[in-house]
Coordinates of C-alpha atoms and ligand atoms in Angstrom, one line a residue:
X212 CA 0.0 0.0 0.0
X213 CA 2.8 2.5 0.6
X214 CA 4.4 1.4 -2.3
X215 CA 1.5 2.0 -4.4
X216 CA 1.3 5.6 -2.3
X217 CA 4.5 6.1 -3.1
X218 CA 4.5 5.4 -6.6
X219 CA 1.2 7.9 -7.0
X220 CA 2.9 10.2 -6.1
X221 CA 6.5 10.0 -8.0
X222 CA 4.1 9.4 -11.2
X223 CA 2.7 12.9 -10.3
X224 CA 5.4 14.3 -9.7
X225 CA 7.0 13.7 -13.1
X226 CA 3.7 13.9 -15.1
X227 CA 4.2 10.8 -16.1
X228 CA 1.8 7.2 -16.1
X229 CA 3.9 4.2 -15.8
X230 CA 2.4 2.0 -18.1
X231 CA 2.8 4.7 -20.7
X232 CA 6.3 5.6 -20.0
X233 CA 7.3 2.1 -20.0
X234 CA 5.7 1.2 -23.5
X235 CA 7.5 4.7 -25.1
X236 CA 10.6 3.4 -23.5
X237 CA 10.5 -0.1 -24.8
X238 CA 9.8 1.2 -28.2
X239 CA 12.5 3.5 -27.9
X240 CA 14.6 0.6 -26.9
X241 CA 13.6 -1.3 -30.5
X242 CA 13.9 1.5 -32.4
X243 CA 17.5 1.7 -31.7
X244 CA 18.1 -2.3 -31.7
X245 CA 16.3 -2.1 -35.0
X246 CA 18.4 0.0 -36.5
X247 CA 21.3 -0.9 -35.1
X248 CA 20.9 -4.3 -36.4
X249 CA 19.6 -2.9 -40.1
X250 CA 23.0 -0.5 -40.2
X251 CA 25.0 -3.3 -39.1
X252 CA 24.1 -5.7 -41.7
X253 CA 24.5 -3.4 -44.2
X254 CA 28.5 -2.9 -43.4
X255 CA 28.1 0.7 -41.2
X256 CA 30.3 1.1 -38.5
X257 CA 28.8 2.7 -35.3
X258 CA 30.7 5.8 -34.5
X259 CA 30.5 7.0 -31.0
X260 CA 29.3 10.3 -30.0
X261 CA 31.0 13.5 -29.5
X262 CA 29.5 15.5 -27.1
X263 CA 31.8 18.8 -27.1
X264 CA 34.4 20.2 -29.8
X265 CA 35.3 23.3 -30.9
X266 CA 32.8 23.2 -33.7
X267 CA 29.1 22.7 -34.1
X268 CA 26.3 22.5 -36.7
X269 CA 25.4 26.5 -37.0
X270 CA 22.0 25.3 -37.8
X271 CA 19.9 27.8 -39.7
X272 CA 17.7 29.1 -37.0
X273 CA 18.9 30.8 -33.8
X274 CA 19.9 28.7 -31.2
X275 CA 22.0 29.5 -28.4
X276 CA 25.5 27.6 -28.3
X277 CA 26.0 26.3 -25.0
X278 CA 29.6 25.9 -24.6
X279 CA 32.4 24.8 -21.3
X280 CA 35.6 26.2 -20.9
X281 CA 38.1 23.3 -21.9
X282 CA 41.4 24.4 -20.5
X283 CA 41.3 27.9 -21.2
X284 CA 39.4 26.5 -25.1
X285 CA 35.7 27.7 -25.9
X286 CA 34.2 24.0 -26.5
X287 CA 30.5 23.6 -27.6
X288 CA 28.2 21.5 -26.6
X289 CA 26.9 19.2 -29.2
X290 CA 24.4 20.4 -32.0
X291 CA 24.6 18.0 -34.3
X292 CA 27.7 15.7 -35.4
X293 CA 27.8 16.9 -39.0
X294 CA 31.2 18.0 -39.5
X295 CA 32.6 14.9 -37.3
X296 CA 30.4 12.8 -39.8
X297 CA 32.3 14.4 -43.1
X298 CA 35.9 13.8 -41.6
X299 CA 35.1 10.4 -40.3
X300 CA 34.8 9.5 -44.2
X301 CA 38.4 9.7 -44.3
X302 CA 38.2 6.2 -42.2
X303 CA 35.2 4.4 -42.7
X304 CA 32.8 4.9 -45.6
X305 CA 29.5 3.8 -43.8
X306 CA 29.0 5.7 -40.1
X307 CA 26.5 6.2 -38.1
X308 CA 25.9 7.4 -34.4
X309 CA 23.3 7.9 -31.8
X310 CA 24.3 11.5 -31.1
X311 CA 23.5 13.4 -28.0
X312 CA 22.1 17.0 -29.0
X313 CA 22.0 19.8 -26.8
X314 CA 19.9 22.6 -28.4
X315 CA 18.8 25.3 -26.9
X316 CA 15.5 26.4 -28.3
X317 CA 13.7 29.8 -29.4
X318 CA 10.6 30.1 -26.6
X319 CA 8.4 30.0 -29.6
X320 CA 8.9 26.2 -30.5
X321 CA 7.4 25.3 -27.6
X322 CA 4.3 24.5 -28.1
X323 CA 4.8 22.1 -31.3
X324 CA 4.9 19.2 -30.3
X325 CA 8.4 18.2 -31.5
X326 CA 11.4 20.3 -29.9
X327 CA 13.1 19.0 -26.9
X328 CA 16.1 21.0 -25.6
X329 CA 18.1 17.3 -25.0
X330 CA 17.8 14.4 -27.7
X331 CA 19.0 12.0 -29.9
X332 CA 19.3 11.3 -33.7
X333 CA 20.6 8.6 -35.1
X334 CA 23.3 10.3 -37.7
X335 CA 24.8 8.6 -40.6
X336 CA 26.5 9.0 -43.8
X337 CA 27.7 7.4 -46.4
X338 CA 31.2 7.9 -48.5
X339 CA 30.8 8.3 -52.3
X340 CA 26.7 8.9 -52.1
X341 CA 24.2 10.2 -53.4
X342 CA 20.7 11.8 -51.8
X343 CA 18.7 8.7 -52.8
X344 CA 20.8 6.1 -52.4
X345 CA 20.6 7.2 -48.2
X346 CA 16.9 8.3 -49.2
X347 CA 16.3 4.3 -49.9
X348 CA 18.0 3.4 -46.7
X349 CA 15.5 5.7 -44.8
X350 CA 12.1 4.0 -46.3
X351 CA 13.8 0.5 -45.5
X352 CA 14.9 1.6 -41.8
X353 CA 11.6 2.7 -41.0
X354 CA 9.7 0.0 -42.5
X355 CA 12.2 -2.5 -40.4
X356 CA 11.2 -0.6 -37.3
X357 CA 7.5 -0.2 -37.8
X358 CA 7.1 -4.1 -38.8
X359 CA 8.7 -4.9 -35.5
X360 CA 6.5 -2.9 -33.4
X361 CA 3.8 -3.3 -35.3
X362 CA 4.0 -7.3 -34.3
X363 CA 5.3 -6.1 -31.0
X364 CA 2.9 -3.7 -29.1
X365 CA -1.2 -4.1 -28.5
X366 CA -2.7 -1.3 -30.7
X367 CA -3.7 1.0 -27.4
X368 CA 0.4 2.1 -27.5
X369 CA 0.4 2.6 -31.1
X370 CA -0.6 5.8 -33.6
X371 CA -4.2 4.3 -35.1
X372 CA -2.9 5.8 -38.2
X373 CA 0.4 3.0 -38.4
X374 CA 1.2 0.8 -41.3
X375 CA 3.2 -0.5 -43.2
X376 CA 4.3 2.5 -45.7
X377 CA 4.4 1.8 -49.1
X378 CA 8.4 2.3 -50.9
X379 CA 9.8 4.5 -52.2
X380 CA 7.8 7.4 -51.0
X381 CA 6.7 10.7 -52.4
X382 CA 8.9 13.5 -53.6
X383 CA 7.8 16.7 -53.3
X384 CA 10.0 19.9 -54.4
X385 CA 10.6 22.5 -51.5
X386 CA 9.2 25.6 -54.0
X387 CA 6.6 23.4 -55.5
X388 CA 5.3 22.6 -52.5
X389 CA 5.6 26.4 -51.0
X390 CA 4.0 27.7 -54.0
X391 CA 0.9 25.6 -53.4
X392 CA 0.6 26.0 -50.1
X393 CA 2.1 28.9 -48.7
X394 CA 4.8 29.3 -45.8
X395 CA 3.6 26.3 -43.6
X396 CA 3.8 24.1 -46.2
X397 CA 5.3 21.8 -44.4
X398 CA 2.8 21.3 -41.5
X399 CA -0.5 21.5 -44.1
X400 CA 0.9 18.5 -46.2
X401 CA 1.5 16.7 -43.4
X402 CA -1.3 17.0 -41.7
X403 CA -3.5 15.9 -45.3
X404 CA -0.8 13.0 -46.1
X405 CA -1.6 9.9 -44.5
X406 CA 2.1 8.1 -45.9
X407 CA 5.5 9.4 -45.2
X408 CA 6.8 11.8 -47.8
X409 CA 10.2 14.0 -48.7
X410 CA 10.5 17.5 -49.3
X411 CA 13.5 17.5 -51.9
X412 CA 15.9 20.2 -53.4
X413 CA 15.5 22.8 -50.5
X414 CA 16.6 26.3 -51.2
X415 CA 20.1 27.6 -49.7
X416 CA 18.6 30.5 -47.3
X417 CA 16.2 27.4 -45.5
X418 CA 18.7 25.4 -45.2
X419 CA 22.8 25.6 -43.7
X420 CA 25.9 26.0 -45.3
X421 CA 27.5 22.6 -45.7
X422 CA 24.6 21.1 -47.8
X423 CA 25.6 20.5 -51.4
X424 CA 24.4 22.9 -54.4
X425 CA 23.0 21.1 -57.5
X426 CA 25.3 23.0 -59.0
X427 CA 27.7 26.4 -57.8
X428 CA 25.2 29.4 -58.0
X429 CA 21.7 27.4 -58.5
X430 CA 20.6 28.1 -55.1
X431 CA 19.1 25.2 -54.5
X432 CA 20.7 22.1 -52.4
X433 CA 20.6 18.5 -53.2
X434 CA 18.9 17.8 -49.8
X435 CA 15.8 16.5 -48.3
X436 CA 13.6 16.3 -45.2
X437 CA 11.0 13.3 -44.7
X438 CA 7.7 14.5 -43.1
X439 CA 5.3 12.0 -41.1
X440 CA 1.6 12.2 -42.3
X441 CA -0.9 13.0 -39.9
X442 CA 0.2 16.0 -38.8
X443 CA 3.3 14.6 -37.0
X444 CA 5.9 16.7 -39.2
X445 CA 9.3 16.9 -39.9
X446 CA 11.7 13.1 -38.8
X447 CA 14.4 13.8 -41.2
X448 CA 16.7 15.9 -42.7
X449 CA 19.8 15.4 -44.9
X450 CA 21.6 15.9 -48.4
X451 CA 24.7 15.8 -49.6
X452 CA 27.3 17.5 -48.6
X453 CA 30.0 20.5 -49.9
X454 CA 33.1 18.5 -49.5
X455 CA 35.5 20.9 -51.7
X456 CA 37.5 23.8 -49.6
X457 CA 36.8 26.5 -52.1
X458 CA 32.7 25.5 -52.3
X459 CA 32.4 25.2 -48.8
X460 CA 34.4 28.5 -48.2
X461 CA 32.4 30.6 -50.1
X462 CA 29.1 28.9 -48.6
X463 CA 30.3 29.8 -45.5
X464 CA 30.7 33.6 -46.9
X465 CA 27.3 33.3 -48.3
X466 CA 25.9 32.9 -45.5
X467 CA 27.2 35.6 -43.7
X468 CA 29.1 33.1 -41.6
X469 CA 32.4 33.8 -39.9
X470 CA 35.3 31.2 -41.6
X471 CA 37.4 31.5 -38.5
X472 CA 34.7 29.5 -36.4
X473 CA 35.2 26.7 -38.9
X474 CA 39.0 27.0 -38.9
X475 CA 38.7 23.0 -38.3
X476 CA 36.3 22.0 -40.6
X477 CA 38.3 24.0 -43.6
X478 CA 41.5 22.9 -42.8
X479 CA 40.2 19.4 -42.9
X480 CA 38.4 20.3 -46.2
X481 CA 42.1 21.6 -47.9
X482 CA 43.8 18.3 -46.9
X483 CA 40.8 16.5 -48.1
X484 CA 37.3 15.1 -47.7
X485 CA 35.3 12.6 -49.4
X486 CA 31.8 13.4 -51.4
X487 CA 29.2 12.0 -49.0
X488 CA 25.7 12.4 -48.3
X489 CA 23.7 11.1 -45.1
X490 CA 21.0 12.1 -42.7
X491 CA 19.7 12.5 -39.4
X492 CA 16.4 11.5 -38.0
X493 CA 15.3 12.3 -34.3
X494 CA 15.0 9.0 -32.4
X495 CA 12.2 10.7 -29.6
X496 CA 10.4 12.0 -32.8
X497 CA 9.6 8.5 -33.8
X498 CA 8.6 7.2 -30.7
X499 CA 6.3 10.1 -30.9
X500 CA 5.1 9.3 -34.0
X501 CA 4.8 5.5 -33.6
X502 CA 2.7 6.1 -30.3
X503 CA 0.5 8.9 -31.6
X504 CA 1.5 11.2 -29.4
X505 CA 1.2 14.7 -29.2
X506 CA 3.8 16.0 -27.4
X507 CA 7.0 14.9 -27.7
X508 CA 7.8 15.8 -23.8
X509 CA 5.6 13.0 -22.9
X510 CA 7.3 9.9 -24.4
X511 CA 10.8 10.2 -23.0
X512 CA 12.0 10.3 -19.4
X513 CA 13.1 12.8 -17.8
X514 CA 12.5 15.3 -20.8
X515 CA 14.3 19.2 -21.1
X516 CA 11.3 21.0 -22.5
X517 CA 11.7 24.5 -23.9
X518 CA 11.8 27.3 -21.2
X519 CA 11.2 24.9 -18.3
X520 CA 13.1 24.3 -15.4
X521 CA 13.2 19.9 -14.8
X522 CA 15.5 17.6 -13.8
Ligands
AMP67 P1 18.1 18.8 -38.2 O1 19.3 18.4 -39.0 O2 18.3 20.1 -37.5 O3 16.9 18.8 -39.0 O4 18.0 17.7 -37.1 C1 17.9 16.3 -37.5 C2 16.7 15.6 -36.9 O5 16.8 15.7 -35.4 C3 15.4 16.3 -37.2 O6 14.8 15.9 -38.4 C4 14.5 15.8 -36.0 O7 14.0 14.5 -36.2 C5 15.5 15.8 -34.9 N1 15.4 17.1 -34.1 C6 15.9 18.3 -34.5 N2 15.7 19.2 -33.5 C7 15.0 18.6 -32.5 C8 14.5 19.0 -31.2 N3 14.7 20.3 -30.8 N4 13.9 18.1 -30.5 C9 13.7 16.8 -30.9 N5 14.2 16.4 -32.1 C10 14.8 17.2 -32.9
MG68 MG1 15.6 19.7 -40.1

């Protein structure tokens, strides 16, 4: 009885039901067996994550850069593993990681369902790529994981909307797509899609530097982001990447971007990187999306939402 008191009140505490956490947690659990499994038998090598470094994925909207002081050094904490993804090409030509993020926010993505402060992508990329060839690895990822807990888990933990998605999925251009429906493009089509779809060749001001140009001067990337149906939104973005010092230099111009802070990164670039395209896709995202739920906050433990001050 004091147990059951107890537990009350800890569940209360943390906002949390038990049963619920522990079904988002067990699926969060397969996802990444899943796809550690599906990576490994197709000859990646799992990379492990770096959680601070001198450089960080600028992103392309405003988020703070948390940073320690590393011997007297300004390290950052982890916003994405991009640039460690390019250089680890010089080694291996399949990676992938579960990465750590750390991003801190604007107050207005609070309220979307979708942005946590702390979480995890699984990142990979491929030597020698192209966009579709990691595109292909996507569909088959996901349909691997939502097979398994499809036979797994009684339909009360799961999104009613869950099946099987047919491959390859649909490819939508970024300025087709905005032209027809306007600046929340993104959210609209999602929420009248009921299958998985990509947005593809995303223009350079939307998206960040290192992202590959179809060509120098076209303006438009050879990139993508895969969107859930149902109103669930974005899971994924990638592309390929700029690889050649000169391109990524003047990207880096481009955008208005200060060179020194990728000193690294170029230096790297003038010895030598590989072509390679690969992605990212948000690992508390999916359990979101498998479960149905609303708010991503509510299907992971422990959760750092936007503005709020938690454990
Ligand atoms: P990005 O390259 O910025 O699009 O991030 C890669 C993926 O990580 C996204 O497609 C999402 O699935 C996931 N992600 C990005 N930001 C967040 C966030 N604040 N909270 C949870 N997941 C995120
Ligand atoms: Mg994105």
């Amino acid at each position: 009885m004091q147990n059951m008191l107890l537990n009350e009140a800890i569940e209360k505490y943390y906002g949390l039901n038990r049963e619920d956490i522990y079904a988002s947690m067990k699926m969060n659990t397969i996802i990444r067996e899943e796809m550690k499994l599906f990576l490994d038998m197709d000859g990646f090598i799992e990379v492990n994550p770096v959680i601070i470094s001198p450089i960080s994925d600028p992103l392309n909207h405003p988020v703070q850069d948390p940073w320690i002081d590393y011997y007297g050094f300004r390290y950052r904490l982890t916003k994405s593993m991009i640039f460690h993804k390019q250089l680890s090409m010089v080694f291996f030509d399949k990676i992938f990681i579960f990465s750590p993020n750390i991003r801190v926010e604007p107050l207005d993505r609070k309220s979307t369902g979708r942005h946590l402060v702390e979480f995890t992508q699984l990142d990979l990329e491929v030597r020698n790529a192209k966009r579709e060839d990691v595109m292909e690895i996507a569909e088959k990822m996901i349909e691997k994981v939502v097979r398994r807990v499809m036979e797994e888990f009684d339909i009360k933990f799961l999104n009613p909307g869950l099946k099987v998605f047919k491959r390859p999925y649909r490819k939508i251009k970024y300025l087709d797509a905005k032209s027809e429906y306007g600046e929340d493009f993104e959210l609209k089509l999602s929420k009248e899609m009921d299958e998985p779809f990509w947005i593809i060749d995303i223009p350079l001001e939307a998206r960040e530097f290192y992202d590959k140009e179809t060509e120098p001067g076209s303006g438009i990337l050879r990139d993508m982001d895969l969107i859930y149906p149902l109103g669930y939104g974005e899971a994924i973005s990638g592309g390929e990447r700029e690889y050649q010092y000169e391109r990524i230099l003047e990207r880096i111009k481009r955008k208005g971007q200060n060179p020194e802070e990728f000193a690294l990164l170029l230096e790297a670039a003038k010895k030598g990187l590989y072509p390679s395209a690969g992605f990212g896709i948000g690992i508390e995202r999916f359990v979101r999306f498998l479960r149905g739920k609303e708010d991503i906050s509510s299907i992971t433990l422990f959760p750092k939402k936007i503005g709020e001050f938690t454990i």
